[in-house]
Every structure is written in C-alpha cells, then in structure tokens.
Coordinates of C-alpha atoms and ligand atoms in Angstrom, one line a residue:
X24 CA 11.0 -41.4 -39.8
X25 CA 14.5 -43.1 -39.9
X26 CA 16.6 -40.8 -37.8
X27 CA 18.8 -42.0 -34.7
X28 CA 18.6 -39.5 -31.8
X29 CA 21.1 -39.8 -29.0
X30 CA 18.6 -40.0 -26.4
X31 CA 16.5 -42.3 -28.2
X32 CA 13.8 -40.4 -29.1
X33 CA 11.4 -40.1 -32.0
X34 CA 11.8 -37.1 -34.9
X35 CA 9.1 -35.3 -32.8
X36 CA 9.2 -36.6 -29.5
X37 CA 9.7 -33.7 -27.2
X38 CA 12.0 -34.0 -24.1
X39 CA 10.2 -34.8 -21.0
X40 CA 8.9 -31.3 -19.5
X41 CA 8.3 -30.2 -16.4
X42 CA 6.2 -26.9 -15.3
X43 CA 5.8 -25.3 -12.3
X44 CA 4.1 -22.7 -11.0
X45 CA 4.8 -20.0 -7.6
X46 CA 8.1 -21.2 -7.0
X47 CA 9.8 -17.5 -6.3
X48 CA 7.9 -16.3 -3.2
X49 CA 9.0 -12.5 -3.5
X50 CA 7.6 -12.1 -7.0
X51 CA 4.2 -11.2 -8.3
X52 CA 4.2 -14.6 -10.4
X53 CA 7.0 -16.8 -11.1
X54 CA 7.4 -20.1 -12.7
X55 CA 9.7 -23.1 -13.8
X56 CA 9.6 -24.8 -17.3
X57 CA 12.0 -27.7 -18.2
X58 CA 12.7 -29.6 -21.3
X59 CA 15.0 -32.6 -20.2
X60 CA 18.0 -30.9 -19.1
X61 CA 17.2 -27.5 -19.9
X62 CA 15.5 -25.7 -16.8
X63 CA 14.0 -21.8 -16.5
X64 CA 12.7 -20.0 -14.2
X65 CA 10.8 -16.4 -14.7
X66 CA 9.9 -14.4 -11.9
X67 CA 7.6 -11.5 -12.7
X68 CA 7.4 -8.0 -11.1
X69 CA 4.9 -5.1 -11.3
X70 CA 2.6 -3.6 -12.8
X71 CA 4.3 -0.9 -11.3
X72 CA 5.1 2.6 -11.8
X73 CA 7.7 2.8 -14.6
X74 CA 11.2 5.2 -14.0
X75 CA 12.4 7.4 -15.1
X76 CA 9.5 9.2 -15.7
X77 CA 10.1 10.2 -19.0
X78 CA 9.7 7.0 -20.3
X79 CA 6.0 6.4 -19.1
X80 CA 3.5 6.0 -21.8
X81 CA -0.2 7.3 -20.3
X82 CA -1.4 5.0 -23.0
X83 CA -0.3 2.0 -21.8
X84 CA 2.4 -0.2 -19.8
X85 CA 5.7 -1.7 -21.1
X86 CA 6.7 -5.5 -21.0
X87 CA 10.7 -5.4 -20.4
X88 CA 11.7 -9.0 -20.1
X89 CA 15.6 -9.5 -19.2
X90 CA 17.1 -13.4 -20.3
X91 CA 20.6 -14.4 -18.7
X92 CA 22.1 -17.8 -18.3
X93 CA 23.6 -18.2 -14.8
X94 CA 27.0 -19.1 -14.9
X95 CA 27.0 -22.7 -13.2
X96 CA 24.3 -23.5 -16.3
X97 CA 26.8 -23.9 -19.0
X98 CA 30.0 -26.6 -19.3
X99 CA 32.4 -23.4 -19.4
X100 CA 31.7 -21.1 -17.1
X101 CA 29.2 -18.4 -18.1
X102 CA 31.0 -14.9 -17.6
X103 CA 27.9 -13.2 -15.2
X104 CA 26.1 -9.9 -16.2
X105 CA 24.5 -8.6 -20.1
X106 CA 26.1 -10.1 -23.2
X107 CA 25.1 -9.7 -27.1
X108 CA 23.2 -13.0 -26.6
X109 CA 21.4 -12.7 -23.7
X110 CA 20.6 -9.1 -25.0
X111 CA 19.2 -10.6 -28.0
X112 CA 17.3 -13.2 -26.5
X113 CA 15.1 -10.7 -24.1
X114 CA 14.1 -8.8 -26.8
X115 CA 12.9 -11.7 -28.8
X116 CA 10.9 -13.0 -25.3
X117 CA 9.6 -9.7 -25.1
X118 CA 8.4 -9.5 -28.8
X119 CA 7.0 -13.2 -28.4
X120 CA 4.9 -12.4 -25.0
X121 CA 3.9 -9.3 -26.0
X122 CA 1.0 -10.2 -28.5
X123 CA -0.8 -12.0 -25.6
X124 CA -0.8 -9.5 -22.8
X125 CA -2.9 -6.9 -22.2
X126 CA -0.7 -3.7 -21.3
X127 CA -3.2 -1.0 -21.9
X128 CA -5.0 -1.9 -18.6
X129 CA -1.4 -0.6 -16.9
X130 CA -0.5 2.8 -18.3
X131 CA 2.5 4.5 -16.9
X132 CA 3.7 1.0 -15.8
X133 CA 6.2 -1.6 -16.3
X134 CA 5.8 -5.2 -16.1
X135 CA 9.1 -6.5 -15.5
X136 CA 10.2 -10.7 -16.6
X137 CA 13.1 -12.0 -15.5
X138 CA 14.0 -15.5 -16.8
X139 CA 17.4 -17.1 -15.5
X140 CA 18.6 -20.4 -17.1
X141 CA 19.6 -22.5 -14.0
X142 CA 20.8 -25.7 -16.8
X143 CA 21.3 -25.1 -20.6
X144 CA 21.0 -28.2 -22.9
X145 CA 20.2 -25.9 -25.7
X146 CA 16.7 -24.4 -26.3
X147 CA 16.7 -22.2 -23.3
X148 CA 15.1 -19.7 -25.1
X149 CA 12.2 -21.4 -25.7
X150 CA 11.8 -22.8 -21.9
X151 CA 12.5 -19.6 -21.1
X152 CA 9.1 -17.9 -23.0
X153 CA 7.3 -21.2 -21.7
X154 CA 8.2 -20.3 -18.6
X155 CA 7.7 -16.4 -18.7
X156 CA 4.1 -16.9 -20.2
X157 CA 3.2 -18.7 -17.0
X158 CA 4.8 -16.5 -14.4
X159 CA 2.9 -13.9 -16.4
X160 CA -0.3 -15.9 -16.0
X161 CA 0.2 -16.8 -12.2
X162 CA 1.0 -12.7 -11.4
X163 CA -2.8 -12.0 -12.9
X164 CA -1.6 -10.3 -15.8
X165 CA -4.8 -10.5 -18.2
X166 CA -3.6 -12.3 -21.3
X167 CA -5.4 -13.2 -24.3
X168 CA -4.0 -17.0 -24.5
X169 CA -0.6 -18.5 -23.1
X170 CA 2.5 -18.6 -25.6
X171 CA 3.7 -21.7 -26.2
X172 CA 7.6 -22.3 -27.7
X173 CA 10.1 -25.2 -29.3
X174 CA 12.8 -25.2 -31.2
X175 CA 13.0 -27.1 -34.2
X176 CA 15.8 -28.3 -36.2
X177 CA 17.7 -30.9 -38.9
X178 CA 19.7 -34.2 -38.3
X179 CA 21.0 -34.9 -41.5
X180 CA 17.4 -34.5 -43.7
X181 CA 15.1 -35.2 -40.9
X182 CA 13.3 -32.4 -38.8
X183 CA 14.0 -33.0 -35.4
X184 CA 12.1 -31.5 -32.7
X185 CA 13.3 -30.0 -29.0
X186 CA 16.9 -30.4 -30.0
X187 CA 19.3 -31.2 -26.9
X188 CA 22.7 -29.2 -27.6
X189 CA 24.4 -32.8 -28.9
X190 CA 21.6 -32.8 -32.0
X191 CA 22.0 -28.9 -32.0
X192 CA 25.8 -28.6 -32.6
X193 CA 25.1 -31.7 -35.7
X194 CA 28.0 -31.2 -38.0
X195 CA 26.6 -33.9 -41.1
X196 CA 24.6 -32.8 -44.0
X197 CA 24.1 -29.1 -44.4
X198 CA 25.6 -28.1 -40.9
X199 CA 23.2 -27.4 -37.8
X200 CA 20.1 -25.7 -37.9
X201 CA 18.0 -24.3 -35.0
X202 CA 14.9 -23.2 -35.9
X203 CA 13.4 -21.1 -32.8
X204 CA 9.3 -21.1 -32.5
X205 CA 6.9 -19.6 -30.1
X206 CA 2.9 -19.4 -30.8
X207 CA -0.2 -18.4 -29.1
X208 CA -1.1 -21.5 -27.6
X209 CA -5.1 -21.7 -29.5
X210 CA -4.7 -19.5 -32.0
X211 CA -2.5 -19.7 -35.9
X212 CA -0.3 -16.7 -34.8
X213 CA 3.4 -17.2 -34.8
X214 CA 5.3 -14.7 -32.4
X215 CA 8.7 -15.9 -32.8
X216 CA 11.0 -17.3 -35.8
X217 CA 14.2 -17.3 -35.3
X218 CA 16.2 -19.8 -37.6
X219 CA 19.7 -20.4 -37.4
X220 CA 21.5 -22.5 -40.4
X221 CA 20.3 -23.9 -43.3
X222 CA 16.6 -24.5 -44.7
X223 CA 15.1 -25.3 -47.4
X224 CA 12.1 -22.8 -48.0
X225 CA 9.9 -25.7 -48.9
X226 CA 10.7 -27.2 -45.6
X227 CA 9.7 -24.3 -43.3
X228 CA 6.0 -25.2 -44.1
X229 CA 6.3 -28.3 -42.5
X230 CA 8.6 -27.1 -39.6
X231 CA 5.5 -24.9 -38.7
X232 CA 3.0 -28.1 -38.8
X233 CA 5.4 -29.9 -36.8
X234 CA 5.5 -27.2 -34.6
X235 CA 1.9 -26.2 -34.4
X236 CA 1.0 -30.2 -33.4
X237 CA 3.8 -30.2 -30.6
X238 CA 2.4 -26.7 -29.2
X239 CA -0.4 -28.7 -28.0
X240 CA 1.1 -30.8 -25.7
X241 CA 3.4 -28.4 -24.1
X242 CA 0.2 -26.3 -24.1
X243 CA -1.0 -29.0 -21.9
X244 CA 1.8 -29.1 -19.7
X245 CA 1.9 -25.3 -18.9
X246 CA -2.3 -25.4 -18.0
X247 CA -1.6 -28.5 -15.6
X248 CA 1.0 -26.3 -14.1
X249 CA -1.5 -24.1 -13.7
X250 CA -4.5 -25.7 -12.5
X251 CA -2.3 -27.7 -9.7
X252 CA -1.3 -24.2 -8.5
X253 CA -4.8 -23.1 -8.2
X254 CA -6.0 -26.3 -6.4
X255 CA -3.3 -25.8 -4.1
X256 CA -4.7 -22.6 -2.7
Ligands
CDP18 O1 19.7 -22.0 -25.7 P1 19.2 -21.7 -27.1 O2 19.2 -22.9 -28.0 O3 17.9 -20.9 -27.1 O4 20.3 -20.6 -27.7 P2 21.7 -20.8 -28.4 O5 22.4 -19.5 -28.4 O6 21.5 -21.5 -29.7 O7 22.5 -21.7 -27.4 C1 22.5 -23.1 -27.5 C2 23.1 -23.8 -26.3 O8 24.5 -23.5 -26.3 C3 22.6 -23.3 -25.0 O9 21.3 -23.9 -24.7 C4 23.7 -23.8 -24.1 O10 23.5 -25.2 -23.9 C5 24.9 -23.6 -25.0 N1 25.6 -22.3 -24.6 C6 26.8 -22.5 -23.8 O11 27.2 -23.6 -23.5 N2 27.4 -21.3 -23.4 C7 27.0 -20.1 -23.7 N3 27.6 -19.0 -23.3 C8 25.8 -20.0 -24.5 C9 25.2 -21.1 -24.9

C-alpha cells in the first residue's frame, strides 16, 4: 500500500478508539464510542410501554433510535433539532441494530436509542451504531451478538479505512467516496451499506474483506468496554 494519509496512518489502520460504558447515569444503558476525533454517545431507555397506544404491537417491541449531531460538534454551527440527515441516519442505526436484538421478549414496548455526536470528524454514523450496540448491551437488552461499524472509502485508487473528514471530502481521482458498514460482530451478516460516490463493483468485494478484518478489532474494543464495566461493579 502506497497511499499518504494526513495523519500518518496505514490504508487500514483504524483511528485510535475509545469505548466506554455507563457513562449517562439516568439511562437504562448508555455508552461512548470514539474514532480519533469523532465521539458518540447513546443512552438507552425502556423497554417500556410504547404511546400512543395504537401503535403497540402485542407481538413484539419496537427499536426507535433517534441520531443528531449537537451543534458545538461541527466547524459551522449545527442548526439544533431533526434534519433530512439526521433523519436518515436513525433509521439506518435502527435498521443496522435491529438484526441483533431480541424485541419479541418486549411486546407492546419501545426501546428507545439516542445517540448525540458530541465531535464529528466524519464517520459519526458508524461511532454512533458502535456506540448504540453497547448502551444496548449494558441496558440488558438480550442481543444475539454486538454490531460492529466503519466506514470505508478511496484516496485516489487505494481503499482507505475509518476516513477522518480531510480523507472524506478527497477531491483527486474519481471524487470522494464513503462507503458506510456495520456487521454482526461474529457472524458474515452485513446490516448496513451505505455508499456514497464512486466504486468500482469489482472493488466492493474487497471493501467487505477489508471491512470484515477491521470488525474484529473494534469488536475487541467494544467487549473490553464491556468487561471493565462489569469488573467495576
Ligand atoms: O459522519 P458521517 O460520515 O457518518 O456522515 P456524513 O453525512 O458523510 O458527514 C461527514 C462529516 O461531515 C461529519 O462527520 C461531520 O464531520 C461533517 N458534517 C458537518 O460538518 N456539518 C454537518 N451539518 C454535517 C456533517
């Protein structure tokens, strides 16, 4: 691999990462998941009963997970409240999570996520589900595996991994691409590709190797976070 990063790092080198565990007292689970300068934190609330009534399902709970980027996160001021984006964005962390938690156990119910962006250096989506498949964990929720998430991306030819918002806004070759990933942490199942830009077909094989090998260690991160919670106790 040829390709100059601006931080230095290898094609595949991830940014350092960070996890955390219980660090939102008032919710059921909550956790923190950094990539370098990128920070999340999720917070999660319920089971609990879901209103209006209407909406309840007596075969099973809902997952509604709500993404926003707090305003002092961004270079430009972040308007507060909903946007297209940050509509957009839950709804992929919903679908993402959702293949891993078990909701039948909670009919009537609504687990909600909540996953603020406290410093965006691109890919706050995917600290974001890191961090929301933790808090999930930590509030008991029974889940079949964690979910693990990266985006991936091109400088010039080379895919580059865990792109910082310099690498993702790359003008050269065929423009920026942003290749958005989430997978159940020990399993082949893919809940989330979201691409942005330009790729070659042939190349999106390989994007998901790279991907699936990088999983692993952010895998490890998130069940550190987890285990130094539990020893804690
Ligand atoms: O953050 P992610 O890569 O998942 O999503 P994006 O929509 O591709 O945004 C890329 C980056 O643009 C964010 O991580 C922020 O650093 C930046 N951004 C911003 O500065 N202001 C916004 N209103 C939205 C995004």
């Amino acid at each position: 691999m040829t390709v100059k990063r601006s931080d230095g790092r290898k094609a595949h080198d991830l940014r350092p990462m960070k996890a955390k565990v219980g660090i939102v007292p008032n919710a059921d689970g909550s956790a923190m998941f950094s990539f370098g300068n990128t920070v999340a934190i999720a917070a999660v609330y319920g089971p609990r009963q879901l209103h209006p009534q209407h909406m309840q399902d007596p075969t099973t709970g809902i997952l509604r997970c709500t993404y926003d980027l707090l305003s002092f996160s961004v270079s430009d001021r972040k308007k507060p409240g909903p946007s297209r984006r940050s509509q957009e964005i839950s709804k992929v962390t919903e679908w993402a999570l959702l293949p891993v938690v078990d909701l039948k156990s909670f009919p009537n119910t609504v687990i909600d996520v909540q996953i603020y962006i406290l410093q965006a250096d691109a890919g706050t989506r995917t600290a974001g589900i890191n961090a929301a498949a933790l808090a999930l964990a930590h509030a008991g929720i029974p889940m079949k595996d964690l979910v693990c998430s990266v985006a991936l991306g091109k400088l010039d030819k080379d895919i580059v991994v865990d792109l910082n918002k310099e690498e993702e806004d790359f003008e050269g070759g065929e423009g920026p691409t942003d290749f958005a990933i989430a997978k159940v942490a020990n399993g082949d199942e893919f809940t989330l590709l979201q691409l942005d830009g330009k790729i070659q077909p042939e190349k999106v094989k390989e994007v998901i190797k790279i991907a699936h090998e990088v999983c692993k260690s952010i895998y490890d991160v998130q069940k550190k976070a987890l285990k130094e919670a539990v020893e804690e106790q």
